[in-house]
PDB file of C-alpha atoms in Angstrom:
ATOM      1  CA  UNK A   1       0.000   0.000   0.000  1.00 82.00           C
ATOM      2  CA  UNK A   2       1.119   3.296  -0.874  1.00 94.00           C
ATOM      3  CA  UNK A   3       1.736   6.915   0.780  1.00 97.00           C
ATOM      4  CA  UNK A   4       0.459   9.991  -1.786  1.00 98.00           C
ATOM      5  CA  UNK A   5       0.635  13.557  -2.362  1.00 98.00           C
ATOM      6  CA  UNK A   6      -2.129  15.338  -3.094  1.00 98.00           C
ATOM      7  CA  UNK A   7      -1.426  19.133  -4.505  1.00 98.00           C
ATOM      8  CA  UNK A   8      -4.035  21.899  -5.526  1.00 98.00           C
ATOM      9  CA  UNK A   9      -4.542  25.172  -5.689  1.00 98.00           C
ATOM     10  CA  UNK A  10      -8.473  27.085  -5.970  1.00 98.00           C
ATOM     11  CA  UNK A  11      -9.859  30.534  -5.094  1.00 98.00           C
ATOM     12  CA  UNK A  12      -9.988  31.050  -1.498  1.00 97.00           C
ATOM     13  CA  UNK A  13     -12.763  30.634   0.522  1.00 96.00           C
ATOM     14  CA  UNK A  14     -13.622  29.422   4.291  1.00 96.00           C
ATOM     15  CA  UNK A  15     -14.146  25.772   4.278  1.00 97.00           C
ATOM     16  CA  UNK A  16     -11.416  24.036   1.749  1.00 98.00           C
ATOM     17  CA  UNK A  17      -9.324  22.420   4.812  1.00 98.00           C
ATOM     18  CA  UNK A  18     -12.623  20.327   6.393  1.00 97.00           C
ATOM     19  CA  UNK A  19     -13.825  19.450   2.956  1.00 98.00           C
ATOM     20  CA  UNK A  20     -10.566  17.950   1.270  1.00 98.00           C
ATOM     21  CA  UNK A  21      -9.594  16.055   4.433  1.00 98.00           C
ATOM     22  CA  UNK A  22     -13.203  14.915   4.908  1.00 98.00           C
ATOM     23  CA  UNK A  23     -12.675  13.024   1.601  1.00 98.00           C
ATOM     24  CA  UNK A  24      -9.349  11.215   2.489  1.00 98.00           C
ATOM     25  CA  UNK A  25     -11.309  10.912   5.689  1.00 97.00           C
ATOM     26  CA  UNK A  26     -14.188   9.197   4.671  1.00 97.00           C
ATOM     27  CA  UNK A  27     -12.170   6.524   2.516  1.00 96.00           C
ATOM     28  CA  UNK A  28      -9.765   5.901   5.382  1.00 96.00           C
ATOM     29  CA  UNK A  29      -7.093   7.606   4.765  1.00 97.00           C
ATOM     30  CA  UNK A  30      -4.357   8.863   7.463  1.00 97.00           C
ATOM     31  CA  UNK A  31      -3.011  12.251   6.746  1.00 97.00           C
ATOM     32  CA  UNK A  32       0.819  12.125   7.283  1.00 97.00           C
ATOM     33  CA  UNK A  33       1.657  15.265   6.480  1.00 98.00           C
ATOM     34  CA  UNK A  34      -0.584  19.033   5.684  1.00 98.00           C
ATOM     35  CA  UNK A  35       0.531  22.313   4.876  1.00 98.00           C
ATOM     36  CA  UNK A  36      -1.017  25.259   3.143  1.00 98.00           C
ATOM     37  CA  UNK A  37      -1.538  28.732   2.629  1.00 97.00           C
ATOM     38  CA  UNK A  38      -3.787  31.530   1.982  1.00 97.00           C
ATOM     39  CA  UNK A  39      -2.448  34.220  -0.466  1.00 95.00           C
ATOM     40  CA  UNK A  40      -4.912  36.928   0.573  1.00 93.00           C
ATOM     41  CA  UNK A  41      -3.555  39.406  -2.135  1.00 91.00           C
ATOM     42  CA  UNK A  42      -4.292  37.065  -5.142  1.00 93.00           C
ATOM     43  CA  UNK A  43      -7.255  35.411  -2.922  1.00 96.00           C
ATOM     44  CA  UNK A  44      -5.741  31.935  -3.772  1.00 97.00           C
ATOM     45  CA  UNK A  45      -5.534  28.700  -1.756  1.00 98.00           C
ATOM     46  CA  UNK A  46      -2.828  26.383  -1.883  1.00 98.00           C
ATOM     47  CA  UNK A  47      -2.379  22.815  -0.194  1.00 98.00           C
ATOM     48  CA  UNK A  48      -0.080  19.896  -0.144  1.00 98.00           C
ATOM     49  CA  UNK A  49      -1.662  16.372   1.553  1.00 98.00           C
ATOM     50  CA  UNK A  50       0.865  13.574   1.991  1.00 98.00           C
ATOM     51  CA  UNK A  51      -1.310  10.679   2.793  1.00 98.00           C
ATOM     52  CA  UNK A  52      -1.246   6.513   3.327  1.00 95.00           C
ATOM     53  CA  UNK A  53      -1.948   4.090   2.595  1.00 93.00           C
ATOM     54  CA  UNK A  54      -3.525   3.054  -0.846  1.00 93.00           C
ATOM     55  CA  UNK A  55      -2.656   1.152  -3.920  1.00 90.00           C
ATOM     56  CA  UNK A  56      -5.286   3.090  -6.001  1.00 93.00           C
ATOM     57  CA  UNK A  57      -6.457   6.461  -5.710  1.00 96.00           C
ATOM     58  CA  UNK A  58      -8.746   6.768  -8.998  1.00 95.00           C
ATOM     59  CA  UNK A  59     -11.752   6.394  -6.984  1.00 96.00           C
ATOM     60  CA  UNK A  60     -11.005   9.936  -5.017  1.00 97.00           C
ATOM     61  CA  UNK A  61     -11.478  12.128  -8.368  1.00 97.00           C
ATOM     62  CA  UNK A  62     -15.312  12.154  -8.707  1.00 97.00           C
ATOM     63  CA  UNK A  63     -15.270  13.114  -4.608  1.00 98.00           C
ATOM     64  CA  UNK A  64     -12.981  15.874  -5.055  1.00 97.00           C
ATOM     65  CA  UNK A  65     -14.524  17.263  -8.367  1.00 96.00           C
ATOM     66  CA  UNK A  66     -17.763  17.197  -6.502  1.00 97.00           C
ATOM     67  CA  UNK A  67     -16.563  19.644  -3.815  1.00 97.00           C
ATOM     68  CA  UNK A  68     -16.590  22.686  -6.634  1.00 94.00           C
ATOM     69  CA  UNK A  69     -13.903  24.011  -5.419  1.00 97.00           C
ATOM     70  CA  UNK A  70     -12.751  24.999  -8.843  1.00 96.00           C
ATOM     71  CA  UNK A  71      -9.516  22.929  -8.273  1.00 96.00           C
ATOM     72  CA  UNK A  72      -6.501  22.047 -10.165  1.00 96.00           C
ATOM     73  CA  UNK A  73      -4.912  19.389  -8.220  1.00 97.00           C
ATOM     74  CA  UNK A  74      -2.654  16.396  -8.960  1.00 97.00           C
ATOM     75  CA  UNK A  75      -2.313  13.086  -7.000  1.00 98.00           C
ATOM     76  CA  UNK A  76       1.234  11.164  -6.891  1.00 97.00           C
ATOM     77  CA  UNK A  77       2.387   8.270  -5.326  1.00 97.00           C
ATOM     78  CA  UNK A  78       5.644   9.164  -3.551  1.00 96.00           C
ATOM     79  CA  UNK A  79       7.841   6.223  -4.549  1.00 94.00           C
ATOM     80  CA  UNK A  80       6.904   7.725  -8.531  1.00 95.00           C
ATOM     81  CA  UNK A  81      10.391   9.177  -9.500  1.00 97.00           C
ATOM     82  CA  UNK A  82       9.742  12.407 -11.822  1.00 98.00           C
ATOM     83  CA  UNK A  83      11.699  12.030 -14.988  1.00 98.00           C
ATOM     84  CA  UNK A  84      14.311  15.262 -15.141  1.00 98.00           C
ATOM     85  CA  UNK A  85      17.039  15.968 -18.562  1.00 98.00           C
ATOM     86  CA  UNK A  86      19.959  18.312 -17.042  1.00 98.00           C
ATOM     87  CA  UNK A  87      21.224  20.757 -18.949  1.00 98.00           C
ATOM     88  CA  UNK A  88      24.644  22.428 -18.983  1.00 98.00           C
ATOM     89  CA  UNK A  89      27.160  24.171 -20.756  1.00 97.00           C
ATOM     90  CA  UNK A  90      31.415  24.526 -19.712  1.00 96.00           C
ATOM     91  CA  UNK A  91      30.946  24.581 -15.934  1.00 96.00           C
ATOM     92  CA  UNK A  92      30.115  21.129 -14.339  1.00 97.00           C
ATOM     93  CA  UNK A  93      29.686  21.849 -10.296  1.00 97.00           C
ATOM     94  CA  UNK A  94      26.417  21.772 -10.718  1.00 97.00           C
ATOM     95  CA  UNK A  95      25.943  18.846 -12.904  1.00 98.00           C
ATOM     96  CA  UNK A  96      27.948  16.431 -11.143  1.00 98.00           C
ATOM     97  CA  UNK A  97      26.480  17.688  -7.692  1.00 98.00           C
ATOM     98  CA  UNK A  98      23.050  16.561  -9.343  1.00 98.00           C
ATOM     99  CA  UNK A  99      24.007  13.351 -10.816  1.00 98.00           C
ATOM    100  CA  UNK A 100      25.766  12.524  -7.054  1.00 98.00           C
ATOM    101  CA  UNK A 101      22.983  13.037  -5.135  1.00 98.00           C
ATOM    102  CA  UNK A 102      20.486  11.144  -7.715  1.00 98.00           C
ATOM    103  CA  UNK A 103      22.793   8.226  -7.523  1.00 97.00           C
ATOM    104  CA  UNK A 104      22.920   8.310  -4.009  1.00 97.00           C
ATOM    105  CA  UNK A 105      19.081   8.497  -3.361  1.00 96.00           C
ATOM    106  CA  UNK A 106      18.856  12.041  -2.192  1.00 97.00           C
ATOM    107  CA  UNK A 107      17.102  12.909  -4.814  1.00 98.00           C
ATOM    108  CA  UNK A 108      14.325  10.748  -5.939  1.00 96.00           C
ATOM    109  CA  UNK A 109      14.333  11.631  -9.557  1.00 98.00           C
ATOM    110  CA  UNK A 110      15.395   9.427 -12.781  1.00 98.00           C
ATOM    111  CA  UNK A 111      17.834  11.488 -14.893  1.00 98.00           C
ATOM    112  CA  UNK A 112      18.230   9.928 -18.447  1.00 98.00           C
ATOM    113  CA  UNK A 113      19.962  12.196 -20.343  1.00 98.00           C
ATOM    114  CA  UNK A 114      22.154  15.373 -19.728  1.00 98.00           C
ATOM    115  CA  UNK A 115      22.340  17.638 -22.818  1.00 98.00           C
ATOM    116  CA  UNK A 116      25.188  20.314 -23.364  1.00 98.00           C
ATOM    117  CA  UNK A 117      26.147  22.727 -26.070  1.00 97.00           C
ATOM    118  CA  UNK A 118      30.041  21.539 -25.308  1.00 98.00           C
ATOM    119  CA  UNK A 119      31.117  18.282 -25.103  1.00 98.00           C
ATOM    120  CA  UNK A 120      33.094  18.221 -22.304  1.00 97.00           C
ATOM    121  CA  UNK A 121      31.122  16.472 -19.657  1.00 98.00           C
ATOM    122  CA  UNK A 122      30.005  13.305 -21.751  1.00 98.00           C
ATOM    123  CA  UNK A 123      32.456  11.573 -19.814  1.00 98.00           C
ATOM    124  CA  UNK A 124      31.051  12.366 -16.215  1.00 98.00           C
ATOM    125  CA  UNK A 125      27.748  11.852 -17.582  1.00 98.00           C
ATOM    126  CA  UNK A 126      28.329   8.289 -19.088  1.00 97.00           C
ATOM    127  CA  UNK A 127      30.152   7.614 -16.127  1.00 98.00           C
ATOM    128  CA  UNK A 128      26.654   7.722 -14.003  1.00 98.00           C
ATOM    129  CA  UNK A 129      25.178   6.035 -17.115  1.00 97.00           C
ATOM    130  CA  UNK A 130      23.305   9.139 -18.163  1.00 98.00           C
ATOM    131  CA  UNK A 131      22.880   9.302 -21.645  1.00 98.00           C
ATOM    132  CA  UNK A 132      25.020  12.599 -23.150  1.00 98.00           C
ATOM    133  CA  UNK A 133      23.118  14.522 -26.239  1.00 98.00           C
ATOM    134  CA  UNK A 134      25.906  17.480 -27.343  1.00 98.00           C
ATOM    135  CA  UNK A 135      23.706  19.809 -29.383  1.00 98.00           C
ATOM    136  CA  UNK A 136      26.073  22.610 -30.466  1.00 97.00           C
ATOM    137  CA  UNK A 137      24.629  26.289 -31.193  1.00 95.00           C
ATOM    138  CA  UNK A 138      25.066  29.482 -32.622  1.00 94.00           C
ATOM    139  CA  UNK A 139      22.960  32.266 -33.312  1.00 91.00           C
ATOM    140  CA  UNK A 140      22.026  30.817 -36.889  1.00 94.00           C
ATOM    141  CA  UNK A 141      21.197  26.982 -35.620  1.00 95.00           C
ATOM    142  CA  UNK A 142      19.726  27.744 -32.230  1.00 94.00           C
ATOM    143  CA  UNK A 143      15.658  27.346 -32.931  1.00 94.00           C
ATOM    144  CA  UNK A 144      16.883  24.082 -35.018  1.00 96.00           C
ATOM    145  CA  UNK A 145      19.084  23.191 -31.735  1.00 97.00           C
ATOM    146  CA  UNK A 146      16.086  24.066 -29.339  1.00 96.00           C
ATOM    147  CA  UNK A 147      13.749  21.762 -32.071  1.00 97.00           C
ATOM    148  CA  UNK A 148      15.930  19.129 -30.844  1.00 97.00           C
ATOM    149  CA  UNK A 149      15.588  19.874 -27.105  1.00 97.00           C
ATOM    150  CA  UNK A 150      11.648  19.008 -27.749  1.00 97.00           C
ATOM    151  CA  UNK A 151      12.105  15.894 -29.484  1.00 98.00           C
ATOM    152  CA  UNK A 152      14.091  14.276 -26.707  1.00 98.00           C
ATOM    153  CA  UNK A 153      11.809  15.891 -24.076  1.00 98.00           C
ATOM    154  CA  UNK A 154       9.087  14.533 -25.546  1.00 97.00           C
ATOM    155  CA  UNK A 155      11.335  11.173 -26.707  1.00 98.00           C
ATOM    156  CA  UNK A 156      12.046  10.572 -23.046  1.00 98.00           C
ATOM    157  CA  UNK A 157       8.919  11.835 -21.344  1.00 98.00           C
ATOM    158  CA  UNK A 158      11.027  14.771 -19.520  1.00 98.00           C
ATOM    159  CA  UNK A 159       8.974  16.226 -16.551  1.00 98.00           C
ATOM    160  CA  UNK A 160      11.472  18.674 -15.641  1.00 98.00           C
ATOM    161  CA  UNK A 161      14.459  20.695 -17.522  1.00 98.00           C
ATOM    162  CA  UNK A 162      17.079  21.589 -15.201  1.00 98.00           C
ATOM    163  CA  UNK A 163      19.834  24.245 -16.171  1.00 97.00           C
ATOM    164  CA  UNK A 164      22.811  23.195 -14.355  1.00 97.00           C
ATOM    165  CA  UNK A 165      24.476  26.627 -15.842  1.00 95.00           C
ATOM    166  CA  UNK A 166      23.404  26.220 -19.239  1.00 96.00           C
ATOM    167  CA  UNK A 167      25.432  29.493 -20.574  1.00 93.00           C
ATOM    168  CA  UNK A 168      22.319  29.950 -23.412  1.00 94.00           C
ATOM    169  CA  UNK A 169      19.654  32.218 -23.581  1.00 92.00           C
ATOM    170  CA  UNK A 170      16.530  30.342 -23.499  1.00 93.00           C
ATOM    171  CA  UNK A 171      13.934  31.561 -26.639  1.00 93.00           C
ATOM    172  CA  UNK A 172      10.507  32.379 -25.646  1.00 93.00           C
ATOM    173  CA  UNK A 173       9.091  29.138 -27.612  1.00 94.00           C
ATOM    174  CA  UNK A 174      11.329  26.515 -25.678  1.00 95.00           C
ATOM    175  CA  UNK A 175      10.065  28.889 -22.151  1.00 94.00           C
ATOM    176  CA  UNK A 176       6.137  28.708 -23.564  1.00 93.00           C
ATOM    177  CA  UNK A 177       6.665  24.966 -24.765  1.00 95.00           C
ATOM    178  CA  UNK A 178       8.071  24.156 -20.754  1.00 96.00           C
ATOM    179  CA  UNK A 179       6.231  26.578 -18.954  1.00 94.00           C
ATOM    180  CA  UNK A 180       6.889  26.150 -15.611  1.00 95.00           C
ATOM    181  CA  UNK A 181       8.782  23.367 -15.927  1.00 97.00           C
ATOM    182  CA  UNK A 182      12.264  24.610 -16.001  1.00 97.00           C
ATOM    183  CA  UNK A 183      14.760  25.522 -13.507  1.00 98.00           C
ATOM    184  CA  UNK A 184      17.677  27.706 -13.515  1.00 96.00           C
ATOM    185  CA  UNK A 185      20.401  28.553 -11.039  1.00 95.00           C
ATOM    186  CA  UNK A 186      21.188  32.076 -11.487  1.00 89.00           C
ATOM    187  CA  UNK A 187      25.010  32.572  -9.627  1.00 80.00           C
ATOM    188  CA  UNK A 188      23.404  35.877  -8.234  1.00 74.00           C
ATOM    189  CA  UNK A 189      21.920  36.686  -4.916  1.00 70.00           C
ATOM    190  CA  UNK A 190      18.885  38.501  -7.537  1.00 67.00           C
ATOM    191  CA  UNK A 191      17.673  40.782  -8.465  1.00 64.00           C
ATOM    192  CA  UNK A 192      21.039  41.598  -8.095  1.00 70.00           C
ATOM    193  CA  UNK A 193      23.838  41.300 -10.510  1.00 70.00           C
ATOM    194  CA  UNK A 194      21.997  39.903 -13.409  1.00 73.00           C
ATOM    195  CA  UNK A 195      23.480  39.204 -16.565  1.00 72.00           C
ATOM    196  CA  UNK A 196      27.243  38.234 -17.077  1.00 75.00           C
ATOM    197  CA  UNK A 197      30.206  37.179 -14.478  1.00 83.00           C
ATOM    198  CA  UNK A 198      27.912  38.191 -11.723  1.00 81.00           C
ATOM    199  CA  UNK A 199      30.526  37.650  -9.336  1.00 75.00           C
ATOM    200  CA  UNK A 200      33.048  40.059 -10.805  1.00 85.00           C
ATOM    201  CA  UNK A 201      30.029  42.770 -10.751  1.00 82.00           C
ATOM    202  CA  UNK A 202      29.728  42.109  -7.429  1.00 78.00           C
ATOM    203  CA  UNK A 203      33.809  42.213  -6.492  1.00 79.00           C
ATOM    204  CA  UNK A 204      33.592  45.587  -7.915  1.00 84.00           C
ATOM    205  CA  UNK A 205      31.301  46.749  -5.813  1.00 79.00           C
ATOM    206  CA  UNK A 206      32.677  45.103  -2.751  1.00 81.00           C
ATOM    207  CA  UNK A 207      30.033  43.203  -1.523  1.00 76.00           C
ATOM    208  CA  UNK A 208      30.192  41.423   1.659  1.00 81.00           C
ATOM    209  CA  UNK A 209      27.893  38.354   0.548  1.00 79.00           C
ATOM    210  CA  UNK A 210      27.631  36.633  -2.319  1.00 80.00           C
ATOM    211  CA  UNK A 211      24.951  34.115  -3.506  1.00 84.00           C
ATOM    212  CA  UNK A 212      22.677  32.396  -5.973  1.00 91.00           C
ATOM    213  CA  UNK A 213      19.349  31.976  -6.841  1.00 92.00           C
ATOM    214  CA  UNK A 214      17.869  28.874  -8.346  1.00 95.00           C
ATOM    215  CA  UNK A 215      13.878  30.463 -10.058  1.00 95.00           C
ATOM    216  CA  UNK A 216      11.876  29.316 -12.741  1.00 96.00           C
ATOM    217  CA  UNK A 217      12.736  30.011 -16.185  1.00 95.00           C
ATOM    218  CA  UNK A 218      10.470  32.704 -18.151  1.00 93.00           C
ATOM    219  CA  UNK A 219      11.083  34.858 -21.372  1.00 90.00           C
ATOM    220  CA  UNK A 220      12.781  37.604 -19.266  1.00 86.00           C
ATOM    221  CA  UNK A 221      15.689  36.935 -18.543  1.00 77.00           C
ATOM    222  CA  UNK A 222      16.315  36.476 -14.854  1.00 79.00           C
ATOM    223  CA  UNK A 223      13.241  37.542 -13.893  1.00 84.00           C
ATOM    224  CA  UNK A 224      11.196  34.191 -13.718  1.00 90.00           C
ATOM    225  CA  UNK A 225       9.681  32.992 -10.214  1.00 93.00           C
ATOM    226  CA  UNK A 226      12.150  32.613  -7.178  1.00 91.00           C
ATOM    227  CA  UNK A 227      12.207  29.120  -5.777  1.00 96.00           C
ATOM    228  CA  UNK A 228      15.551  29.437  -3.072  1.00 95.00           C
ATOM    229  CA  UNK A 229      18.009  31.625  -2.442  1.00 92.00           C
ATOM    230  CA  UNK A 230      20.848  31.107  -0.259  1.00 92.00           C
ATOM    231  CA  UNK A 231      24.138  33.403   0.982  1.00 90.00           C
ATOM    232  CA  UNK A 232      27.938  33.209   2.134  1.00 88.00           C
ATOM    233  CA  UNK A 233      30.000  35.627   3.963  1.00 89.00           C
ATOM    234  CA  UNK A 234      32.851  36.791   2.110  1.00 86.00           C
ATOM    235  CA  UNK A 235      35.155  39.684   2.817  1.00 88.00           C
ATOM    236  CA  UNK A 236      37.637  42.835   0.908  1.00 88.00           C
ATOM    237  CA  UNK A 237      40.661  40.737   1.370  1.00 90.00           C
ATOM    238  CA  UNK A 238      39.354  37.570  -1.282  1.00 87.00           C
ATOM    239  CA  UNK A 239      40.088  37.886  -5.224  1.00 90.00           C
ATOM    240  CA  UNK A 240      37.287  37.484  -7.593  1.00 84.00           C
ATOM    241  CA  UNK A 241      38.380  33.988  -8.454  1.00 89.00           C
ATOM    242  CA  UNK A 242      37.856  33.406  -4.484  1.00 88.00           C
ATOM    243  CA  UNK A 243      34.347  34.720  -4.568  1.00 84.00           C
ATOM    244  CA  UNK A 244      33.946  32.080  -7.418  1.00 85.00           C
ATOM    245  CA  UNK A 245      34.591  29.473  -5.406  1.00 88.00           C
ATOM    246  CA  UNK A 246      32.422  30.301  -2.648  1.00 88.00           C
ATOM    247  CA  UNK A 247      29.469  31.062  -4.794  1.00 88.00           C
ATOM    248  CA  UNK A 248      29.687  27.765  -7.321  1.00 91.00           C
ATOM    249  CA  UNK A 249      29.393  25.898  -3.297  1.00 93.00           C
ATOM    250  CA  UNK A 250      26.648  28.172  -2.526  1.00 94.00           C
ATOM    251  CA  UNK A 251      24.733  26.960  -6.466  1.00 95.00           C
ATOM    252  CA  UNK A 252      24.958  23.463  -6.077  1.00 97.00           C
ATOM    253  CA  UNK A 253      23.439  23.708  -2.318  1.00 97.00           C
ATOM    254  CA  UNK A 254      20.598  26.111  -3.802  1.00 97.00           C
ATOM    255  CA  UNK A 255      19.945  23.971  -7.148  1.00 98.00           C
ATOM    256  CA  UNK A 256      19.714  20.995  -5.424  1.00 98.00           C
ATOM    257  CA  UNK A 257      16.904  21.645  -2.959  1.00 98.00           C
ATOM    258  CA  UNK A 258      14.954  23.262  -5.421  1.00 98.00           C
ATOM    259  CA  UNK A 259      15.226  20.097  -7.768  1.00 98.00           C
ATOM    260  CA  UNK A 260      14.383  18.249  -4.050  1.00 98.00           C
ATOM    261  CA  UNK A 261      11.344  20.382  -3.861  1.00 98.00           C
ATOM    262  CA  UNK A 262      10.127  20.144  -7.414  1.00 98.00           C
ATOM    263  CA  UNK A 263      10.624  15.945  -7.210  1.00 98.00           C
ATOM    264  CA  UNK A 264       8.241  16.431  -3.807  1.00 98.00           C
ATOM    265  CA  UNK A 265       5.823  18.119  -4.968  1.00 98.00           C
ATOM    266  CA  UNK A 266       6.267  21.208  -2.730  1.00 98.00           C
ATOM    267  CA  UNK A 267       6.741  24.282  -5.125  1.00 97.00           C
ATOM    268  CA  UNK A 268       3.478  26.278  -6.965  1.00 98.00           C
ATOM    269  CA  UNK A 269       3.835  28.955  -9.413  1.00 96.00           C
ATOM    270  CA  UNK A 270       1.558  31.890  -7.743  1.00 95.00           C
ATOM    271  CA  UNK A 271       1.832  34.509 -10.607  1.00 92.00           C
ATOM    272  CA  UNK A 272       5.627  36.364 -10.201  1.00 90.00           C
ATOM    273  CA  UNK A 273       6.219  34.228  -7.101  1.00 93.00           C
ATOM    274  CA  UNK A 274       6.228  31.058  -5.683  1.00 95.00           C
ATOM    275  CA  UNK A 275       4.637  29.050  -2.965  1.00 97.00           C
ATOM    276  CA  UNK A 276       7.230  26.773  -0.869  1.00 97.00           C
ATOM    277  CA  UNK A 277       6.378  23.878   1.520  1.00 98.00           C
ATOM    278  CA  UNK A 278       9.316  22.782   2.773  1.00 90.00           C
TER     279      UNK A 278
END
């Protein structure tokens, strides 16, 4: 028998808690886990359920449809590992961080392929036994280049995109084709430093923190929904190189739980923002 987690989001309104728990309630179902919140600017509800134990779960749709709650909701067992194709260009922190903690169960995701615009990491990647795609680009070939991004998305039944510092500009039809369902880490505490070498813009103004942002991916560029952000102290006496360092630790921590989130069912887009259960 099997745990669940039920996700939705609906208007607001007095009443949503006692009626989606007296579902799960009235087919026997133990509630492991509940959080949610009330947005009371955009007047929206959100809620994740984890609950046990059942092997099937078709039979709670016509109960919950029946609330009218106006509800768009998903049910997933938790053992169900989301399918997720990484993405990344010359720098491979990020990548290999992913690919570690996949192999050693701390993420429960299946990665089956890693795509790059360089060829340099095929070897880490085949040494996980992740398929490597290099699909090289330039200004010319890039919609044919992104065409190819679809096809193994689709080819692969890809739930997630993950860019593990891809160095490309994503084009609005890849971003409206994977709406909110791809991930960037941003090495910028943002809106901060967007752009280029973030961390040199930041040595020059002498910051005392650095850090990075992982968000999801939109047509503007750096501007998409923040999902974590995280920070390390640094100080006037360390190069740019040595902010660098610190920061690329600072990605892989921030990229990873937001993967870890997404795989849990714990992030919702809520317009410009997100909502977070973790």
């Amino acid at each position: 028998m099997a745990d669940h987690v039920l996700t939705f989001t609906c208007p607001d309104k007095p009443g949503i808690v006692y009626a989606v728990t007296g579902v799960l309630a009235h087919y026997n179902l133990t509630i492991l886990d509940l959080q949610q919140f009330s947005d009371p600017v955009q007047k929206k509800f959100f809620m994740r359920v984890h609950f046990g134990h059942a092997d099937d779960v078709t039979h709670l749709d016509q109960p919950l449809n029946s609330l009218n709650l106006n509800m768009e909701y998903q049910i997933r067992p938790c053992a169900q590992k989301p399918r997720v194709m990484i993405m990344v260009s010359k720098i491979g922190h990020c990548l290999n961080d992913l690919l570690f903690r996949q192999r050693s169960k701390q993420l429960n995701v299946e990665i089956p392929l890693v795509i790059s615009n360089h060829p340099d990491f095929r070897p880490l990647a085949e040494s996980y036994g992740v398929a490597f795609h290099h699909l090289p680009v330039t200004a010319d070939t890039k919609l044919d280049q992104e065409r190819q991004i679809l096809e193994l998305i689709k080819q692969h039944d890809i739930e997630l995109v993950v860019l593990a510092r891809y160095m490309q500009i994503i084009s609005p039809g890849l971003c409206e084709a994977m709406s909110g369902k791809i991930i960037n880490i941003h090495h910028s505490f943002l809106p901060s430093f967007k752009g280029a070498k973030p961390y040199h813009q930041a040595y020059d103004r002498g910051v005392k923190i650095v850090g990075a942002t992982a968000h999801f991916v939109t047509a503007d560029l750096d501007e998409g929904p923040i999902i974590e952000q995280r920070v390390t102290r640094v100080d006037h006496s360390m190069s740019a190189k040595e902010l660098v360092d610190e920061g690329s630790n600072v990605e892989t921590q921030v990229l990873a739980a937001a993967v870890k989130w997404w795989s849990e069912q714990r992030l919702f887009l809520n317009g410009t923002k997100t909502v977070v259960f973790n």
